[in-house]
XYZ file of C-alpha atoms in Angstrom:
593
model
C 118.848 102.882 95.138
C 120.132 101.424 92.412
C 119.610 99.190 88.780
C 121.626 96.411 87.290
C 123.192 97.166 83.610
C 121.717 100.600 82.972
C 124.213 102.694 81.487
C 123.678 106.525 80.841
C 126.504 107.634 77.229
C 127.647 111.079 78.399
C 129.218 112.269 74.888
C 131.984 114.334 76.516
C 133.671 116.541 73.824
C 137.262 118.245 73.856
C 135.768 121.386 71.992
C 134.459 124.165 74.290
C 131.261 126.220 73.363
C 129.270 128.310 75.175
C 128.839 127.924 78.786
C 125.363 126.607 79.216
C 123.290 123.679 78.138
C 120.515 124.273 74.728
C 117.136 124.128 75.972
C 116.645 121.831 73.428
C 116.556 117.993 74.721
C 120.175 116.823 74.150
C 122.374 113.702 75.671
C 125.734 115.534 75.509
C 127.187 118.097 78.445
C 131.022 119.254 76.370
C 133.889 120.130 78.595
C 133.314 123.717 79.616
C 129.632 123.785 79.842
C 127.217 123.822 82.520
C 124.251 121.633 83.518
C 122.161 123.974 85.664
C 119.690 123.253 88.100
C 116.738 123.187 85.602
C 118.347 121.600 82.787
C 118.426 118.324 81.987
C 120.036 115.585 79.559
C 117.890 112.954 78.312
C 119.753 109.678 76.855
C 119.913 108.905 72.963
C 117.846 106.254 73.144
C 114.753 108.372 75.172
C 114.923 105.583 78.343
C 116.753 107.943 80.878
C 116.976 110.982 81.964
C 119.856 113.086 83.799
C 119.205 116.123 86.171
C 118.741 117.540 89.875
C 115.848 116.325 91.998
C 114.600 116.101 95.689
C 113.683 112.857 97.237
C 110.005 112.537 97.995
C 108.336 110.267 99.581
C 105.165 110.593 97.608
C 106.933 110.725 94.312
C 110.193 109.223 94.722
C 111.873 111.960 93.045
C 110.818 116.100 92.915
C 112.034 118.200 90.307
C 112.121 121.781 90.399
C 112.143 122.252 94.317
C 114.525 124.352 96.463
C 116.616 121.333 98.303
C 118.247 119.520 99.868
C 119.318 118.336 95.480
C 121.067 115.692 93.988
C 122.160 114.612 90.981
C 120.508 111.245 89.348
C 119.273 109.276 86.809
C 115.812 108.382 86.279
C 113.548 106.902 83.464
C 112.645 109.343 80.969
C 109.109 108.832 81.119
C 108.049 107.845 85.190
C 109.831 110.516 87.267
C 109.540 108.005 90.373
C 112.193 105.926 90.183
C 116.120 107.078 90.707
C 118.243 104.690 89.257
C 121.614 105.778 90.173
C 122.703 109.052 92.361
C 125.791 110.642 91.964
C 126.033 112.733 95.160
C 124.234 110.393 98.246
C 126.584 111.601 100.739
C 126.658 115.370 99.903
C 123.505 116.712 98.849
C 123.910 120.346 97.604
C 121.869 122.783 100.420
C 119.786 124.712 97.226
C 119.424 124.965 93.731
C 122.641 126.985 92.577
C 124.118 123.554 91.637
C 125.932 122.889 88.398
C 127.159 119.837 86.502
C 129.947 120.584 84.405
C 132.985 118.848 82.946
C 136.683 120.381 83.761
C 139.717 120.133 81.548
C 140.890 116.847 82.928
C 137.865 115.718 81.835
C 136.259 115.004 85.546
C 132.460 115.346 86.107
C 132.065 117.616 89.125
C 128.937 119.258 90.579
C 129.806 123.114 91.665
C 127.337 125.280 93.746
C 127.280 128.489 95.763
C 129.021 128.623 98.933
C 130.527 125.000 98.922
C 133.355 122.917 97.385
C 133.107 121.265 94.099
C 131.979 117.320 94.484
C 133.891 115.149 92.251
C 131.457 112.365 90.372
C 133.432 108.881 90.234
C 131.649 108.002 86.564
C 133.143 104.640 86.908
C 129.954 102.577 85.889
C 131.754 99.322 85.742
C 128.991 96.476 87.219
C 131.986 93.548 87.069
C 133.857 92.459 89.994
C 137.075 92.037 89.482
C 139.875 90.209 91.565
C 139.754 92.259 94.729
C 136.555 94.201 94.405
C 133.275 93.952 95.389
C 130.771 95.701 94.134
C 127.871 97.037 95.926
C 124.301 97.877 95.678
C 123.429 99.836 99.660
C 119.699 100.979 100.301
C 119.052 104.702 100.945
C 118.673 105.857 105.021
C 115.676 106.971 104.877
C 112.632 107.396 102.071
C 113.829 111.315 101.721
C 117.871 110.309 102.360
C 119.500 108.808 99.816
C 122.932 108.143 101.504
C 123.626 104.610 102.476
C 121.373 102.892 104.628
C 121.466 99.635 107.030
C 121.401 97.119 104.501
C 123.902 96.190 101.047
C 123.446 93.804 98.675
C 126.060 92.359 96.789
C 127.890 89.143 95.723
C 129.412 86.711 98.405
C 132.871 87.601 98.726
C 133.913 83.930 99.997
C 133.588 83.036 96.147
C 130.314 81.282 96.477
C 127.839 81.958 93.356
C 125.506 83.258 95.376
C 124.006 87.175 96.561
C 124.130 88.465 100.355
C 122.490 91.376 101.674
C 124.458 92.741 104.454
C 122.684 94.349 107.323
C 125.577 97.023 109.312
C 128.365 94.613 107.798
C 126.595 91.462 109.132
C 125.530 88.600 106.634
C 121.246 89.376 106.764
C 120.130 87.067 103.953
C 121.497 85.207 101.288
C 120.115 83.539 97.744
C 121.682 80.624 97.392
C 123.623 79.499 95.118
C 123.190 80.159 91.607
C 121.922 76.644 89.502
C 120.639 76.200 86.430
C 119.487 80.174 85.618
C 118.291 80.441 89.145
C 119.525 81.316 93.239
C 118.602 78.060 94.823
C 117.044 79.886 98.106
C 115.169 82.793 95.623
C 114.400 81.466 92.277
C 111.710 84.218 92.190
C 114.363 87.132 91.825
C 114.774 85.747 88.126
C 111.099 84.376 87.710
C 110.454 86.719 85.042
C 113.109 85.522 82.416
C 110.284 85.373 79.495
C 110.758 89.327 79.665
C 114.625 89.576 81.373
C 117.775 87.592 80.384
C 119.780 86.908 83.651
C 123.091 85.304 84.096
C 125.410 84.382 86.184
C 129.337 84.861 85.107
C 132.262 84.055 87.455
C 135.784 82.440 86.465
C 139.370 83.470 87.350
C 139.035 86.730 85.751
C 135.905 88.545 87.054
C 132.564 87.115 88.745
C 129.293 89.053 88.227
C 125.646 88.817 88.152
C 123.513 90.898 85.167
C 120.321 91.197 83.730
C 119.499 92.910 80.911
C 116.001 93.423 78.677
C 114.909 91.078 75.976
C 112.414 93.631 74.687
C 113.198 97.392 73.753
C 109.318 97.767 74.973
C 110.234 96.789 78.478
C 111.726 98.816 81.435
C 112.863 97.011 84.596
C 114.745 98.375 87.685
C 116.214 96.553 91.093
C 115.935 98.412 94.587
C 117.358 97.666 97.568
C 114.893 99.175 99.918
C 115.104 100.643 103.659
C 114.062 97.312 105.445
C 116.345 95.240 103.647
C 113.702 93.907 100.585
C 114.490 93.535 96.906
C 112.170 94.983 94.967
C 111.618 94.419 91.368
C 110.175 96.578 89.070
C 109.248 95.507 85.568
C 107.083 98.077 82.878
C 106.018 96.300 79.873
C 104.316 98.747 77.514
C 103.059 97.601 73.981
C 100.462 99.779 71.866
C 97.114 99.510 73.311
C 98.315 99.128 77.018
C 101.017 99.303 80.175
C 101.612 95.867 82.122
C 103.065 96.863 85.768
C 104.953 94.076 87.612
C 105.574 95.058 90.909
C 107.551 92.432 93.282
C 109.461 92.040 96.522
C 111.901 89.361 97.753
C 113.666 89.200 100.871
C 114.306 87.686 104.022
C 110.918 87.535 105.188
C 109.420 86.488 102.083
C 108.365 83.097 103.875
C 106.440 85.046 106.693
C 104.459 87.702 104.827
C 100.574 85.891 105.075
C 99.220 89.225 104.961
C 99.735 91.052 101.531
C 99.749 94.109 103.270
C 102.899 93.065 105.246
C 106.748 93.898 105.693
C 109.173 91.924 107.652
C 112.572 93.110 109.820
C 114.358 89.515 111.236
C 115.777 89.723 114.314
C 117.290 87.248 116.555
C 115.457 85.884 119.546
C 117.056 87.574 122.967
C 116.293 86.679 126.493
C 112.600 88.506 126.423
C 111.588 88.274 122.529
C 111.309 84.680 121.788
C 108.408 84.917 119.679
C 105.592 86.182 121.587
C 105.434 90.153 120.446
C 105.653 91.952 117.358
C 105.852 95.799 116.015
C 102.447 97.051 115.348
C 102.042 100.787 113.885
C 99.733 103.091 115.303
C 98.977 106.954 114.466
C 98.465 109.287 117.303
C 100.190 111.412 119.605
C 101.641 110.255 122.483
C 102.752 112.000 126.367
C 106.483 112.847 125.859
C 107.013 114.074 129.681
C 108.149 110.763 131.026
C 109.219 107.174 130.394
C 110.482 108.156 126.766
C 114.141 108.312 125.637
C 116.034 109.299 122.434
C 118.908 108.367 120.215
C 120.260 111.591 118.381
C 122.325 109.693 116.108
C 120.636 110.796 112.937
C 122.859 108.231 110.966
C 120.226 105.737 111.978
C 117.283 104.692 110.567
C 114.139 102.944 110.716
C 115.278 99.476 111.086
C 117.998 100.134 113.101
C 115.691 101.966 115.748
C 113.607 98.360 115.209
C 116.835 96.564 116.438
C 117.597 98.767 119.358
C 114.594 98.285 120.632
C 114.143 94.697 119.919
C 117.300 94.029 122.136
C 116.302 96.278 125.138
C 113.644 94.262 127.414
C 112.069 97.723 128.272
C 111.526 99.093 125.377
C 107.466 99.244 124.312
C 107.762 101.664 121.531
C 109.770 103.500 119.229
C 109.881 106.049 116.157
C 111.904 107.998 114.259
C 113.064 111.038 115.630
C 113.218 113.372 112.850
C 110.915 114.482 110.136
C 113.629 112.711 107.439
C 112.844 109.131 109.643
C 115.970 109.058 110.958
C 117.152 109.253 114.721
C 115.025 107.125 117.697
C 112.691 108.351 120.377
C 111.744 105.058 122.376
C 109.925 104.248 124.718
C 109.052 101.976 128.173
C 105.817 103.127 129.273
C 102.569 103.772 126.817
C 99.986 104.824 129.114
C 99.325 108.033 128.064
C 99.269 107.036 124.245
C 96.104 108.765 122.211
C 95.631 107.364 119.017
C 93.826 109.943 116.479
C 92.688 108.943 112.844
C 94.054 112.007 111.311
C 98.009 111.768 112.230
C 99.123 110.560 109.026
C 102.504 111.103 109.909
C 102.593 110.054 113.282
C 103.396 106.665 113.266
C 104.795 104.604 116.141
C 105.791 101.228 116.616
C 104.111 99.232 119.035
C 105.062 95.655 120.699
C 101.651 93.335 120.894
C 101.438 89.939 121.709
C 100.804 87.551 118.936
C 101.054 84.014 118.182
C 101.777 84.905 114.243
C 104.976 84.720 113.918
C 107.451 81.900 112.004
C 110.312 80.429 113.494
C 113.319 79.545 110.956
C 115.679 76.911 110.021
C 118.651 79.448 112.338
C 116.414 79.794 114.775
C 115.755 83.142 113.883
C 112.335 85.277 114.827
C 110.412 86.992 111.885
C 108.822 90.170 113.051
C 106.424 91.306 110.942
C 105.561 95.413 110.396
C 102.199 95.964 109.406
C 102.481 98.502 106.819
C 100.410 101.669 106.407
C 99.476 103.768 103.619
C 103.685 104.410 103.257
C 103.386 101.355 101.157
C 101.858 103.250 98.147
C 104.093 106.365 98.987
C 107.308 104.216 99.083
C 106.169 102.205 95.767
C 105.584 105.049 93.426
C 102.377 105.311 92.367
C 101.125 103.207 89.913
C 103.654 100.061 90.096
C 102.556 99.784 93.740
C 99.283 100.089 92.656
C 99.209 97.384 90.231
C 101.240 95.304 93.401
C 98.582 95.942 95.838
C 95.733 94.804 93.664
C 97.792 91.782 92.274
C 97.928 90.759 96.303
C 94.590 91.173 97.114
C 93.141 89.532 93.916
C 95.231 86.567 95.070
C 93.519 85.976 97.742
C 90.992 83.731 97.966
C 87.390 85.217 97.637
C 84.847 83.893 99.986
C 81.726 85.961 99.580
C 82.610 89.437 101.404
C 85.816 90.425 103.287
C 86.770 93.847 104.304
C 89.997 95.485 105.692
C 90.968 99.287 106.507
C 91.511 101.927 103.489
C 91.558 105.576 103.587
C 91.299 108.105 100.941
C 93.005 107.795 97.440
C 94.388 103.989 98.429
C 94.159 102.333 94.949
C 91.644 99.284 95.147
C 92.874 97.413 91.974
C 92.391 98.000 88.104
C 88.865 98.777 86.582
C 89.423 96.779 84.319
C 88.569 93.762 86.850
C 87.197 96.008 89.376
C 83.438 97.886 89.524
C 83.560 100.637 91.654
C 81.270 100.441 94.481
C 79.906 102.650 97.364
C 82.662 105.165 98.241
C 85.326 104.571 95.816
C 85.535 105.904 92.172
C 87.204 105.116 89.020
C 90.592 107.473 87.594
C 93.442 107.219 85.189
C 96.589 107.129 86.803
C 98.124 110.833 86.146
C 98.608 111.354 82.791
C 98.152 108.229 81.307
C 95.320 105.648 79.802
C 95.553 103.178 82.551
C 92.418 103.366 85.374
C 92.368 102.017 88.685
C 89.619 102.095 91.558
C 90.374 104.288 94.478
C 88.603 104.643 97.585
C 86.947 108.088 98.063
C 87.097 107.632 101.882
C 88.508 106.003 105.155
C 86.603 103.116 105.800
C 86.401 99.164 105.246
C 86.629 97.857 101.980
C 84.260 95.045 100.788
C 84.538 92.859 97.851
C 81.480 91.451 96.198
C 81.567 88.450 94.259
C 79.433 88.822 90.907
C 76.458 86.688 90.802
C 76.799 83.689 88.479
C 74.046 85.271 85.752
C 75.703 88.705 85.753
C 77.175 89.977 82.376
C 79.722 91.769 84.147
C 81.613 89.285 86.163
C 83.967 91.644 87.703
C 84.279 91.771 91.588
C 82.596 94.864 93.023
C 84.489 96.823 95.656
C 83.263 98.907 97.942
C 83.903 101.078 101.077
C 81.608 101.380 103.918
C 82.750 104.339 105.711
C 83.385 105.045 109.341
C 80.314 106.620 109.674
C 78.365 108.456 112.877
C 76.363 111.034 114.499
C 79.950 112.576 115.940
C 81.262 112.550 111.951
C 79.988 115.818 111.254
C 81.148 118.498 113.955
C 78.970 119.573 116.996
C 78.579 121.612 119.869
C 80.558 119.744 122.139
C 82.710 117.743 119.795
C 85.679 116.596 120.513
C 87.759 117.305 116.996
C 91.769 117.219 115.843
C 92.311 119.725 113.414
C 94.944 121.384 111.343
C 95.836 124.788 111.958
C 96.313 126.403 108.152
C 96.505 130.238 109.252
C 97.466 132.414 112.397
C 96.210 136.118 112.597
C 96.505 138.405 115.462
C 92.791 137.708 116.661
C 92.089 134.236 115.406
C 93.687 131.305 113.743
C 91.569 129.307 111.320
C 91.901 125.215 111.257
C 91.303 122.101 109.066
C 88.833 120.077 110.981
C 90.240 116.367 110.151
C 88.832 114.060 112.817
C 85.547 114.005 114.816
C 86.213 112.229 117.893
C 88.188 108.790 116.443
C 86.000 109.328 113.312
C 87.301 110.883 110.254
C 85.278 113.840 108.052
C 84.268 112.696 105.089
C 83.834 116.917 103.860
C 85.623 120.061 104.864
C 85.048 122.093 107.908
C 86.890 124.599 108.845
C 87.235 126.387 112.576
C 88.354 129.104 114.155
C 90.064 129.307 117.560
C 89.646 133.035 118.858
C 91.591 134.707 121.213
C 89.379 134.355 123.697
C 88.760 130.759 123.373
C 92.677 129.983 123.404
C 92.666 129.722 127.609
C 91.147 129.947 130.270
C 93.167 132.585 132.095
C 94.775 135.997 131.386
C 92.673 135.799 128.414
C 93.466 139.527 127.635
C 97.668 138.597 127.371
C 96.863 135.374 124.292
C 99.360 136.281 121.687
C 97.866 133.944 118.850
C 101.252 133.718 117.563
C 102.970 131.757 120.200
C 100.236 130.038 120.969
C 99.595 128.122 117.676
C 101.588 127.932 114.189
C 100.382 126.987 110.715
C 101.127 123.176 110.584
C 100.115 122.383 114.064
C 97.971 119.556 115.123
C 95.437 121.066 117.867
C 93.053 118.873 120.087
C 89.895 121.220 120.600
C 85.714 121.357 121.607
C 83.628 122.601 119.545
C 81.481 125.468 121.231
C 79.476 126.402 118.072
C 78.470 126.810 114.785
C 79.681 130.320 114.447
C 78.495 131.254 110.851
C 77.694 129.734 107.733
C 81.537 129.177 107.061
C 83.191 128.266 110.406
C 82.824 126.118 113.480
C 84.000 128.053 117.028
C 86.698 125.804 118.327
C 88.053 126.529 121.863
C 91.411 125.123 123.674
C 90.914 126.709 126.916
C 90.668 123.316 128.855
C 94.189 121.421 130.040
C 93.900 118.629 127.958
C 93.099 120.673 124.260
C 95.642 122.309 123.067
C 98.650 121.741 120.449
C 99.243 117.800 120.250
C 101.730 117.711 117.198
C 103.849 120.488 115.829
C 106.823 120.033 113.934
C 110.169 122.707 114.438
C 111.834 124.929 112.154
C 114.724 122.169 111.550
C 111.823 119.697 110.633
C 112.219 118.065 113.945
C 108.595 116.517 116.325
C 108.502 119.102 119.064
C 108.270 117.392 122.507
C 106.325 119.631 125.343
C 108.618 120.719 127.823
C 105.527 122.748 129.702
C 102.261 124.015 129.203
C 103.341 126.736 126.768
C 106.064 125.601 125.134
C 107.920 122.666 123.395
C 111.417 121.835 122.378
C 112.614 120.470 119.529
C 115.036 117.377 120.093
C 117.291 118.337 116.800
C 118.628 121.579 118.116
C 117.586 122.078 121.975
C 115.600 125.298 120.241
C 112.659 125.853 122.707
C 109.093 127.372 120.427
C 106.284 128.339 122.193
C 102.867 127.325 121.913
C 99.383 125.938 124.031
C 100.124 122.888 124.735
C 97.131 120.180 125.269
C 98.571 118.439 129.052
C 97.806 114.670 127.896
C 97.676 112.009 130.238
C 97.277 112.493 134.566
């Protein structure tokens, strides 16, 4: 990730002091001193912010956690956004990092057990005679070394951007005219708020934008799947304005607000008539499935391998970090579940949806899932996602799928309905509608003599008898705790239907198989984390449903390894994790004939 003309002032000074940075908020590390872990520099002007994070997913950036760490930039104020990391490639394994500055006056990062990393602090955003500049999307959400996809200006000498996918020409602007790219005048839509321009003669050729207000914050990203995404914060006294846009390649295909496009070329058996369709479940890893262990690859580029192989159905990431490919040619034995957040694969459907272009090109178009408000950061993507759907046009009631905590849009042109509810976002004085539940949402026109003319939205949830656990029930749940007699579970899912309260169960020893049952070790049958498939036998006490795995098909359907790879059963009591070949055992559910 990165942003156009913003510029951290390291005051680096030739007088050494002690060793270690003032707790007291500074923007100057002196040669000799240390930048620990914890510490942080913030810029003299209060926009940025200097220190070690984590990637997350949820957050964008983590402070304070154990590792992988890097060194980065971010605004001072919304820890979501990196703006610039120094050490992509070599993330340091804990938190005994340092930044520090030697006598030649280098920035290096040291840390325990490794090699000092050199930081190249050359912020120059020209392009001179013989360079070329580079903006390169992260891997994955929680990998910040370079991805698939680059963005940068053309190198032929035409006035004009190109985003690269693995060093071939994906997309490109247009040439620049009259304060706009002549293929994407939206990337500079917002120049009542931005200046942008343009500068290229015999010396050095660049493109810039910088802020016309001091109130204003605004940030470019390259993201994973090749999309530009702008990010604009106008704050004034009373209020925050969040402007939350992306522009790509597939900006002409995405109908559905809740869309993301890949572009691949048409091959002998995708001409147009299938797309990649998500779905959460678990799926029968014991035949028809194959794997690419290259963890240099990500998302999209497991998108493109199986694009161009006629056999290939399916496909996800392989790893926990979405990176790696397991693909593949058969689905039969596929069981989707409601409650497998993080099980997402990617499923070819027919469809007659999709938009041919001017190159003869095929847009395939990713229906995203809730990773949309993960990847977006909180409240920008919230802002985005209600911007979208107000858009579109209101004929009496529509609905569409939401689970819990999905922002709905602003209450300030929102009522909460029926199963959603009204919060500030974190910290702050700006309140959006969420949904309290996984359901349908609904959106209610006002009637014309209403005071209140703002839309109502509401969710209807998936409700039914099976909802609520019963003898007899088939339920997924999370196992949260193993003990020597008993290990105690999250109930998540009744049937396909999703709880709307907890319940909790507990799998005894004697209700782990059907055989040997005096020989269960608890321990190597199930492991906190683990996704189990079980029956309900009863309501044991006031606290706790009985929950038994003894048949075949209940058992462990998800577990993750100690590397943070997705196990894959091998047999009925174990499963192997693809990563390292390590073999963990457990009772397995036998899915599928």
């Amino acid at each position: 990730m990165a942003s156009a003309n913003l510029f951290l002032l390291f005051i680096i000074s030739s007088l050494f002091s002690s060793n270690c940075i003032s707790f007291a908020e500074t923007d100057t590390i002196k040669q000799g001193q240390l930048l620990r872990d914890w510490e942080q520099l913030v810029s003299a002007g209060g926009v940025f912010r200097l220190g070690f994070f984590s990637p997350n997913p949820t957050y964008s950036i983590e402070l304070g956690s154990s590792g992988p760490r890097h060194l980065g930039i971010w605004f001072n104020y919304i820890p979501f956004y990196s703006v610039w990391v120094a050490n992509r490639k070599d993330p340091i394994p804990d938190s005994s990092g340092a930044l520090t500055v030697d006598g030649d006056g280098k920035l290096k990062i040291t840390y325990q057990g490794g090699s000092p990393i050199v930081i190249n602090s050359n912020m120059a955003s020209k392009s001179s005679p013989g360079q070329n500049w580079t903006l390169s999307s992260w891997l994955s959400e929680k990998i910040p070394a370079p991805g698939a996809f680059k963005l940068g200006l053309d190198p032929s000498g035409a006035n004009q951007l190109l985003i690269w996918r693995r060093d071939e020409i994906y997309w490109s602007s247009g040439v620049w005219q009259n304060g706009s790219f002549e293929s994407a005048p939206e990337l500079t839509k917002r120049n009542d708020l931005l200046d942008f321009r343009f500068v290229a003669n015999e010396e050095e050729r660049y493109f810039t934008y910088s802020i016309k207000k001091k109130s204003v914050l605004s940030r470019w990203d390259l993201d994973t799947l090749g999309q530009i995404t702008a990010f604009i914060l106008e704050r004034n006294d009373s209020s925050s304005i969040w402007i939350y846009d992306t522009v790509g390649p597939c900006q002409y295909a995405s109908k559905n607000s809740t869309a993301v496009c890949l572009t691949e070329k048409p091959t002998k058996c995708r001409n147009g008539s299938e797309m990649f369709v998500p779905k959460r479940g678990y799926i029968d890893y014991t035949a028809d499935w194959y794997y690419d262990s290259d963890f240099n690859l990500s998302l999209s580029d497991c998108h493109a391998k199986c694009w161009k192989n006629c056999s290939c159905v399916a496909y996800k990431p392989a790893s926990n970090d979405d990176t790696g490919c397991h693909f593949w040619s058969k689905l039969s034995n596929f069981t989707p579940e409601c409650a497998l957040l993080d099980r997402v694969l990617f499923f070819t459907v027919p469809t007659l949806s999709l938009y041919q272009t001017d190159e003869n090109e095929i847009i395939v178009t990713i229906y995203k899932t809730n990773n949309l408000l993960r990847k977006a950061g909180g409240a920008a993507a919230a802002a985005s996602v209600w911007t979208k759907r107000a858009n579109r046009k209101m004929e009496g009631e529509k609905e569409e799928m939401v689970t819990p905590g999905e922002v709905l849009g602003k209450a300030s042109e929102l009522k909460a309905g029926k199963g959603a509810y009204v919060a500030p976002y974190r910290n702050t004085d700006i309140f959006y509608v969420y949904s309290s539940l996984s359901g349908f949402l609904r959106t209610l026109a006002p009637t014309p003599d209403s005071p209140d003319q703002r839309p109502t939205v509401e969710v209807t949830g998936l409700k039914a008898r099976g909802a609520v656990p019963e003898a007899g029930s088939v339920v997924i749940a999370r196992v949260t705790k193993v003990m020597a007699k008993m290990a105690s579970a999250d109930i998540m899912c009744v049937g396909p239907k999703s709880v709307r309260e907890k319940f909790t169960g507990l799998i005894r020893q004697q209700d782990v198989r059907a055989t040997e049952i005096d020989k269960v070790d608890m321990h190597l049958s199930f492991r906190p984390g683990d996704i189990v498939r079980a029956v309900v036998l009863s309501l044991g006490d006031a606290r706790a449903y009985y929950l038994s795995t003894a048949k075949n098909e209940l058992g462990v359907v998800s577990a993750e390894s100690t590397a943070g790879g997705t196990m894959v059963p091998i047999s009925w009591t174990e499963m192997q994790c693809p990563l390292t070949g390590q073999i963990e055992q457990r009772k397995v559910a036998k899915l599928g004939n």
